[in-house]
Coordinates of C-alpha atoms and ligand atoms in Angstrom, one line a residue:
M1 CA -13.6 8.9 3.6
T2 CA -16.7 10.4 2.1
T3 CA -20.3 9.7 3.1
A4 CA -22.7 11.4 0.6
P5 CA -25.0 10.0 -2.0
F6 CA -23.2 9.1 -5.2
A7 CA -23.3 6.9 -8.3
I8 CA -20.6 4.8 -10.0
T9 CA -21.4 5.3 -13.7
S10 CA -20.7 3.2 -16.8
T11 CA -18.9 0.4 -15.0
T12 CA -18.8 -3.4 -15.3
I13 CA -20.4 -5.2 -12.4
V14 CA -18.9 -8.6 -11.4
T15 CA -22.0 -9.9 -9.7
G16 CA -20.4 -12.7 -7.6
D17 CA -23.2 -15.1 -8.5
H18 CA -22.5 -18.8 -9.0
A19 CA -22.6 -18.5 -12.8
G20 CA -19.9 -15.7 -12.9
T21 CA -22.3 -13.2 -14.4
V22 CA -20.7 -9.9 -15.5
L23 CA -22.8 -6.9 -16.5
P24 CA -21.0 -4.3 -18.7
D25 CA -21.9 -0.6 -18.8
H26 CA -24.0 -0.5 -15.6
T27 CA -24.6 2.3 -13.1
I28 CA -25.0 1.9 -9.4
V29 CA -26.7 4.6 -7.3
V30 CA -26.0 4.8 -3.5
G31 CA -28.2 6.9 -1.3
D32 CA -27.2 8.7 1.9
S33 CA -28.7 5.8 3.9
G34 CA -25.7 3.8 2.6
L35 CA -28.0 1.4 0.7
I36 CA -28.0 0.7 -3.0
E37 CA -30.9 2.7 -4.5
A38 CA -30.6 1.7 -8.1
V39 CA -28.6 -0.7 -10.4
G40 CA -29.1 -1.1 -14.1
P41 CA -27.8 -0.4 -17.6
T42 CA -26.3 3.1 -17.6
T43 CA -28.8 4.2 -20.3
S44 CA -31.8 3.3 -18.0
V45 CA -30.6 4.6 -14.6
V46 CA -31.4 8.2 -13.7
V47 CA -28.8 9.8 -11.4
A48 CA -30.1 12.9 -9.5
P49 CA -27.9 16.0 -10.2
E50 CA -27.0 16.5 -6.5
Y51 CA -25.4 13.0 -6.4
A52 CA -21.6 12.8 -6.8
R53 CA -20.4 10.8 -9.8
V54 CA -17.6 8.3 -9.8
D55 CA -16.6 7.5 -13.4
G56 CA -16.4 3.7 -13.5
T57 CA -15.5 3.5 -17.2
G58 CA -13.0 0.7 -17.8
K59 CA -13.2 -0.4 -14.2
F60 CA -15.0 -3.3 -12.4
V61 CA -17.3 -3.2 -9.3
A62 CA -17.6 -6.3 -7.2
P63 CA -19.5 -7.0 -4.0
G64 CA -17.2 -6.5 -0.9
L65 CA -15.5 -9.7 0.1
I66 CA -16.7 -11.6 3.2
N67 CA -14.1 -13.3 5.3
A68 CA -15.9 -15.9 7.3
H69 CA -12.9 -17.1 9.3
A70 CA -10.6 -14.4 10.8
H71 CA -8.6 -13.9 13.9
L72 CA -7.5 -10.4 14.7
F73 CA -4.9 -10.7 17.5
S74 CA -1.9 -10.8 15.2
D75 CA -0.7 -9.5 11.8
G76 CA 0.1 -12.7 9.9
K77 CA 3.8 -12.7 10.3
P78 CA 5.1 -16.1 11.7
L79 CA 3.6 -16.5 15.2
S80 CA 6.1 -16.1 17.9
P81 CA 7.3 -19.4 19.4
I82 CA 6.4 -17.9 22.7
L83 CA 2.7 -18.2 21.8
T84 CA 3.0 -21.9 21.2
N85 CA 5.5 -22.9 23.9
K86 CA 3.7 -25.1 26.4
K87 CA 5.9 -24.0 29.3
L88 CA 4.9 -20.4 28.7
E89 CA 1.2 -20.8 28.0
G90 CA 0.2 -19.8 31.6
P91 CA 2.2 -16.5 31.7
V92 CA 1.3 -15.7 28.0
S93 CA -2.4 -16.2 28.7
K94 CA -2.2 -14.2 31.9
F95 CA -0.5 -11.3 30.0
F96 CA -3.0 -11.2 27.2
H97 CA -5.9 -11.2 29.7
S98 CA -4.3 -8.4 31.8
P99 CA -5.4 -4.8 31.4
I100 CA -2.3 -4.0 29.2
G101 CA -2.8 -7.2 27.2
T102 CA -6.4 -6.2 26.6
V103 CA -5.4 -2.8 25.3
I104 CA -2.9 -4.4 23.0
A105 CA -5.4 -6.9 21.6
K106 CA -7.9 -4.1 21.0
R107 CA -5.4 -1.9 19.3
R108 CA -4.3 -4.8 17.0
T109 CA -8.0 -5.6 16.2
R110 CA -8.7 -2.0 15.2
T111 CA -5.6 -2.0 12.9
N112 CA -6.3 -5.4 11.4
V113 CA -10.0 -4.8 10.6
E114 CA -9.1 -1.6 8.9
T115 CA -6.4 -3.4 6.8
Q116 CA -9.0 -6.0 5.8
L117 CA -11.4 -3.3 4.8
H118 CA -8.8 -1.5 2.8
S119 CA -8.1 -4.7 0.8
G120 CA -11.8 -5.1 -0.1
V121 CA -13.2 -7.1 2.8
T122 CA -16.4 -5.4 3.9
T123 CA -17.6 -8.2 6.3
I124 CA -15.4 -10.2 8.8
R125 CA -16.4 -13.0 11.1
S126 CA -13.9 -13.5 13.9
L127 CA -13.6 -17.1 15.1
G128 CA -11.5 -17.0 18.2
D129 CA -10.6 -13.8 20.1
V130 CA -8.5 -13.3 23.2
A131 CA -11.6 -12.0 25.1
Y132 CA -14.3 -9.6 23.9
E133 CA -12.0 -7.1 22.1
V134 CA -13.5 -7.8 18.7
A135 CA -17.0 -7.3 20.0
A136 CA -15.9 -4.0 21.5
V137 CA -14.3 -2.8 18.2
R138 CA -17.5 -4.0 16.4
D139 CA -19.5 -1.7 18.7
E140 CA -17.0 1.2 18.1
I141 CA -17.4 0.8 14.3
T142 CA -21.2 0.6 14.6
A143 CA -21.2 3.8 16.7
G144 CA -19.1 5.5 14.1
K145 CA -16.1 6.0 16.4
C146 CA -13.6 4.2 14.1
P147 CA -13.6 2.9 10.5
G148 CA -14.1 -0.7 9.8
P149 CA -16.0 -3.4 8.1
R150 CA -19.1 -5.2 9.3
V151 CA -17.9 -7.4 12.1
L152 CA -19.4 -10.6 13.5
A153 CA -17.5 -11.5 16.7
S154 CA -17.1 -14.9 18.4
G155 CA -15.3 -13.9 21.6
P156 CA -13.0 -16.7 22.9
L157 CA -13.6 -20.0 21.3
L158 CA -14.8 -23.0 23.4
A159 CA -12.3 -25.8 23.9
V160 CA -11.6 -28.7 26.3
S161 CA -8.7 -28.6 28.8
G162 CA -5.5 -28.5 26.9
G163 CA -7.4 -28.3 23.6
H164 CA -6.9 -26.2 20.5
G165 CA -6.7 -22.5 21.3
A166 CA -6.6 -23.0 25.1
P167 CA -5.8 -21.2 27.2
V168 CA -5.0 -18.0 25.3
I169 CA -8.0 -17.7 23.0
A170 CA -10.4 -20.2 24.6
L171 CA -12.8 -20.8 27.4
V172 CA -12.3 -24.3 28.7
S173 CA -14.8 -26.9 29.9
D174 CA -14.9 -30.6 30.2
N175 CA -18.5 -31.6 30.4
P176 CA -21.7 -30.6 28.6
W177 CA -23.1 -28.4 31.4
D178 CA -19.9 -26.4 31.8
A179 CA -19.8 -26.1 28.0
R180 CA -23.3 -24.6 28.1
K181 CA -22.1 -22.2 30.8
N182 CA -19.3 -21.0 28.5
V183 CA -21.9 -20.4 25.7
R184 CA -23.9 -18.3 28.2
I185 CA -20.8 -16.3 29.2
N186 CA -20.1 -15.5 25.6
L187 CA -23.8 -14.6 25.0
R188 CA -23.7 -12.3 28.0
N189 CA -20.7 -10.5 26.4
G190 CA -22.5 -9.9 23.1
V191 CA -21.0 -12.3 20.7
D192 CA -22.6 -13.0 17.3
V193 CA -21.4 -16.6 16.8
I194 CA -20.1 -19.5 18.9
K195 CA -16.8 -21.1 17.8
I196 CA -15.7 -24.5 19.1
A197 CA -12.5 -26.6 18.7
A198 CA -13.8 -30.0 17.9
T199 CA -10.3 -31.3 17.1
G200 CA -6.7 -30.4 17.6
G201 CA -5.1 -27.8 15.3
V202 CA -1.9 -27.1 13.4
T203 CA -0.4 -24.1 15.1
D204 CA -0.4 -25.5 18.7
A205 CA -0.1 -29.2 18.1
R206 CA 2.7 -30.8 20.1
T207 CA 2.8 -34.1 18.3
I208 CA 2.4 -35.2 14.7
G209 CA -1.2 -36.2 14.1
E210 CA -2.6 -34.0 16.9
A211 CA -4.1 -31.7 14.4
G212 CA -7.5 -33.3 13.7
R213 CA -7.5 -35.6 16.7
P214 CA -11.0 -35.4 18.3
Q215 CA -11.0 -33.3 21.4
M216 CA -14.6 -32.3 22.2
T217 CA -17.1 -35.1 22.6
E218 CA -20.3 -35.2 20.5
E219 CA -22.2 -34.9 23.8
E220 CA -20.4 -31.6 24.7
M221 CA -20.9 -30.2 21.2
T222 CA -24.6 -31.1 21.2
A223 CA -25.0 -29.1 24.4
I224 CA -23.2 -26.1 22.9
C225 CA -25.2 -26.2 19.7
D226 CA -28.5 -26.5 21.6
E227 CA -27.6 -23.5 23.8
A228 CA -26.3 -21.4 20.9
H229 CA -29.3 -22.2 18.7
R230 CA -31.8 -21.4 21.4
A231 CA -30.3 -17.9 21.3
G232 CA -30.4 -17.9 17.5
L233 CA -26.7 -18.0 17.0
V234 CA -24.8 -20.4 14.7
V235 CA -21.9 -22.6 15.8
A236 CA -18.7 -22.8 13.8
A237 CA -16.5 -25.8 14.5
H238 CA -12.7 -26.1 13.9
A239 CA -12.6 -29.7 12.7
E240 CA -9.7 -31.3 10.8
S241 CA -10.5 -35.0 10.5
L242 CA -13.3 -37.3 9.4
A243 CA -14.1 -38.4 12.9
G244 CA -14.1 -34.8 14.2
V245 CA -16.2 -33.4 11.3
K246 CA -18.7 -36.2 11.7
A247 CA -19.2 -35.7 15.4
A248 CA -19.5 -32.0 15.0
L249 CA -22.1 -32.3 12.2
R250 CA -24.1 -34.9 14.3
A251 CA -24.1 -32.4 17.1
G252 CA -25.6 -29.7 14.9
V253 CA -22.7 -27.3 14.0
D254 CA -23.6 -24.9 11.3
T255 CA -20.2 -24.5 9.6
I256 CA -17.2 -26.8 9.5
E257 CA -14.0 -24.8 9.5
H258 CA -11.0 -26.3 7.6
G259 CA -12.7 -29.8 7.0
S260 CA -11.6 -33.3 6.0
E261 CA -12.4 -36.1 3.5
M262 CA -16.0 -37.1 3.7
D263 CA -18.0 -40.3 3.9
N264 CA -21.7 -40.7 3.0
E265 CA -23.0 -39.8 6.4
I266 CA -21.0 -36.6 6.4
I267 CA -22.2 -35.7 2.9
D268 CA -25.8 -36.3 3.9
L269 CA -25.4 -34.3 7.1
F270 CA -24.1 -31.2 5.3
G271 CA -27.2 -31.2 3.1
D272 CA -29.7 -32.2 5.7
N273 CA -28.7 -31.6 9.3
P274 CA -31.7 -31.8 11.7
R275 CA -29.7 -30.2 14.6
A276 CA -28.3 -27.3 12.6
L277 CA -29.9 -23.9 13.1
H278 CA -31.2 -23.8 9.6
G279 CA -31.4 -27.5 8.8
R280 CA -28.1 -27.7 6.9
S281 CA -24.4 -27.0 7.3
A282 CA -21.7 -25.5 5.2
L283 CA -17.9 -25.8 4.7
V284 CA -15.4 -23.0 5.2
P285 CA -12.1 -24.5 3.9
T286 CA -9.3 -22.0 4.7
L287 CA -6.4 -23.4 2.6
M288 CA -4.2 -20.4 3.6
A289 CA -3.9 -21.8 7.1
A290 CA -1.8 -24.7 5.8
L291 CA -0.7 -24.2 2.2
P292 CA 2.2 -21.8 2.7
L293 CA 3.5 -24.0 5.5
V294 CA 3.6 -26.9 3.1
K295 CA 4.9 -25.0 0.0
L296 CA 7.6 -22.9 1.6
D297 CA 11.0 -24.2 2.8
R298 CA 11.2 -24.7 6.5
A299 CA 14.5 -22.8 6.5
D300 CA 12.5 -19.7 5.5
T301 CA 9.3 -20.2 7.5
G302 CA 11.1 -21.2 10.7
I303 CA 8.2 -23.5 11.7
T304 CA 8.9 -26.7 13.7
P305 CA 8.9 -30.1 12.0
I306 CA 5.8 -31.0 14.0
V307 CA 3.9 -27.9 12.6
A308 CA 5.1 -28.7 9.1
A309 CA 4.0 -32.3 9.3
N310 CA 0.6 -31.4 10.7
A311 CA 0.1 -28.7 8.0
E312 CA 0.8 -31.3 5.4
I313 CA -1.8 -33.7 6.8
V314 CA -4.4 -31.0 7.2
L315 CA -3.9 -29.5 3.8
D316 CA -4.6 -32.8 2.1
R317 CA -7.8 -33.1 4.1
I318 CA -8.9 -29.6 3.4
I319 CA -8.4 -30.2 -0.4
S320 CA -10.3 -33.4 -0.1
A321 CA -13.1 -31.6 1.6
V322 CA -13.4 -29.0 -1.2
H323 CA -13.4 -31.7 -3.8
A324 CA -16.2 -33.6 -1.9
A325 CA -18.2 -30.4 -1.4
Q326 CA -18.0 -29.5 -5.0
K327 CA -19.0 -33.0 -6.2
N328 CA -21.9 -33.3 -3.8
G329 CA -23.3 -29.7 -4.0
I330 CA -22.4 -28.9 -0.4
R331 CA -22.5 -25.2 0.4
M332 CA -19.0 -23.6 0.6
G333 CA -17.9 -20.3 2.0
M334 CA -14.5 -18.6 2.2
G335 CA -12.3 -17.8 5.2
T336 CA -8.6 -17.1 5.6
D337 CA -7.7 -17.8 9.2
S338 CA -6.0 -14.4 9.3
S339 CA -3.5 -13.8 12.1
V340 CA -2.0 -17.3 11.9
T341 CA 1.5 -17.7 10.3
Y342 CA 1.6 -16.3 6.7
V343 CA -2.1 -15.2 6.7
T344 CA -2.0 -11.4 6.7
H345 CA -5.1 -9.2 6.8
Y346 CA -4.6 -7.8 3.2
N347 CA -4.1 -11.1 1.4
T348 CA -7.7 -12.4 1.4
W349 CA -7.6 -12.6 -2.4
R350 CA -5.0 -15.4 -2.1
E351 CA -7.5 -17.7 -0.5
I352 CA -9.7 -17.4 -3.5
D353 CA -6.7 -17.9 -5.7
Y354 CA -5.7 -21.1 -3.8
V355 CA -9.1 -22.8 -4.0
I356 CA -9.0 -22.2 -7.7
R357 CA -5.4 -23.4 -8.3
Y358 CA -5.0 -26.1 -5.7
A359 CA -8.6 -27.4 -5.1
G360 CA -10.0 -27.1 -8.6
L361 CA -12.8 -24.6 -8.1
S362 CA -13.8 -22.4 -11.0
P363 CA -13.1 -18.7 -10.6
A364 CA -16.9 -18.0 -10.5
S365 CA -17.5 -20.6 -7.8
A366 CA -14.6 -19.4 -5.7
F367 CA -15.6 -15.8 -6.0
H368 CA -19.2 -16.7 -5.2
A369 CA -18.0 -18.5 -2.1
A370 CA -16.3 -15.3 -0.9
T371 CA -19.3 -13.1 -1.6
G372 CA -22.9 -14.3 -2.1
A373 CA -22.5 -17.8 -0.7
N374 CA -20.7 -16.5 2.4
A375 CA -23.5 -14.0 3.0
A376 CA -26.1 -16.8 2.9
I377 CA -24.0 -19.0 5.2
L378 CA -23.6 -16.2 7.7
G379 CA -27.3 -15.4 7.5
I380 CA -26.7 -11.8 6.3
D381 CA -27.7 -12.2 2.6
D382 CA -30.6 -9.8 3.1
V383 CA -28.0 -7.1 4.0
T384 CA -24.9 -7.8 1.9
G385 CA -23.2 -10.2 -0.6
S386 CA -24.4 -8.8 -3.9
V387 CA -24.8 -5.6 -5.8
S388 CA -28.6 -5.3 -5.5
V389 CA -31.1 -2.6 -4.7
G390 CA -31.9 -2.4 -1.0
K391 CA -28.6 -4.0 0.1
S392 CA -25.8 -2.2 1.9
A393 CA -23.5 -0.5 -0.5
D394 CA -20.5 -2.8 0.3
L395 CA -18.4 -2.6 -2.9
V396 CA -14.9 -2.7 -4.3
L397 CA -13.9 -0.8 -7.4
V398 CA -10.9 -2.4 -9.1
D399 CA -9.0 -2.1 -12.4
A400 CA -9.4 -5.7 -13.6
N401 CA -12.1 -8.4 -13.6
P402 CA -11.3 -10.4 -10.4
L403 CA -12.5 -13.5 -12.2
D404 CA -9.5 -13.1 -14.5
D405 CA -7.1 -11.4 -12.1
L406 CA -7.5 -11.6 -8.4
R407 CA -4.3 -9.7 -7.8
T408 CA -6.3 -6.6 -8.7
F409 CA -7.4 -6.7 -5.0
T410 CA -3.9 -5.7 -4.0
N411 CA -4.6 -2.2 -5.3
P412 CA -8.3 -1.3 -5.3
N413 CA -9.3 2.1 -6.6
M414 CA -12.0 2.5 -4.0
V415 CA -13.7 0.5 -1.2
V416 CA -17.3 1.4 -0.3
M417 CA -18.4 0.3 3.2
A418 CA -22.1 0.8 3.8
G419 CA -22.1 3.8 1.4
T420 CA -18.9 5.4 2.8
R421 CA -16.3 5.8 0.1
I422 CA -12.6 5.1 0.9
E423 CA -10.7 6.4 -2.1
R424 CA -7.3 4.8 -2.9
P425 CA -7.2 2.7 0.2
G426 CA -3.7 1.7 1.3
V427 CA -2.3 -1.0 3.6
Q428 CA 1.0 -1.7 5.3
R429 CA 2.5 -4.7 3.5
F430 CA 5.2 -7.1 4.5
D431 CA 7.3 -7.4 1.4
D432 CA 9.5 -10.3 2.4
L433 CA 6.4 -12.4 3.3
D434 CA 4.6 -11.4 0.1
A435 CA 7.7 -12.4 -1.9
Q436 CA 7.6 -15.8 -0.4
L437 CA 3.9 -16.2 -1.0
D438 CA 4.5 -15.1 -4.6
S439 CA 7.0 -18.0 -5.1
F440 CA 4.3 -20.7 -5.5
Ligands
ZN501 ZN1 -9.0 -20.2 13.0

């Protein structure tokens, strides 16, 4: 890692804007503040002699990717059945919240955020942590104690009794005032975002159809949104059915995670949501959470028939959500749901690939969702999300234009995090898992 002023010269910038603008023969100057000092055609940008030079000839620079939906407690290999066994949920939760469990969760978080960074992700939003281990690692990164991307941490998500994520990665409540209390507990522990489980989910469903079944009432979600918004925090809702998405939007959630088919009320609420923090809401689809479970043979994945059936239902709904969002101009971001089965921390590019190949987005729109649009949705577009003067130098230097070849993110030349250069970043891969993902 090197932190010193430098310039990437004579390179092609892939801006990440909605139009897919690409700027050939440009130079980017990064100051020792870690901010971009100048960007422009190579012939018009002056690079001071004391600045290091990185020759970008024949290469491409893109804004660092933003992963708006991550978990960091696991590595993306199939989740152990122990984690989803109802009989064991008490002891498993107790273990993860014990001193040794906390140490393990924190160590995994450090490893996983670094893996994401080394694969080009310069901002991560966690949405469902064991406790406050992600917030703690965020503080270590900010203090310069360990390397990592910019981290926005949710802490444990908020769920109802027996709901999605409970009890291992959730605080539970069953009425609006206790739901507010859980928001306050998370605020006291320094979270950046509130995550709720509006409906059931795929990984821990025990019956077919449970994924997407409404769990939290609109009244409870309204209380949570009000409490979070009073503190200036956005609310992200896991919601996998029309009824669940509608109730969450009415309550004022700022992002719908996963999503469903939409009716007119839902479409209107995304664009104009009086209860949302900034008056509108956005969709973060996460195809990766379901697509591999549908495409791969159950003999290979080892998932239960219930998980497989729910994944199929949810995947259809997520794809419908992307289609409706595209048709109706609804803001869309990108998130992977990393840590769940088949979602590793180095395969973020596959989510962009999936929305292009399976949900019909153009490469430019999909890449924009993962960069500029995500920055705006997360409220950090004044800091990151584009290669612009005054923004944090969060950049990826790759061999190919990602709009033509996303696989170039498997082997970046360099990742720049807030002006710190990581040359030839490497990650630990799971070859068997990647081979399966490469099969469709
Ligand atoms: Zn998730």
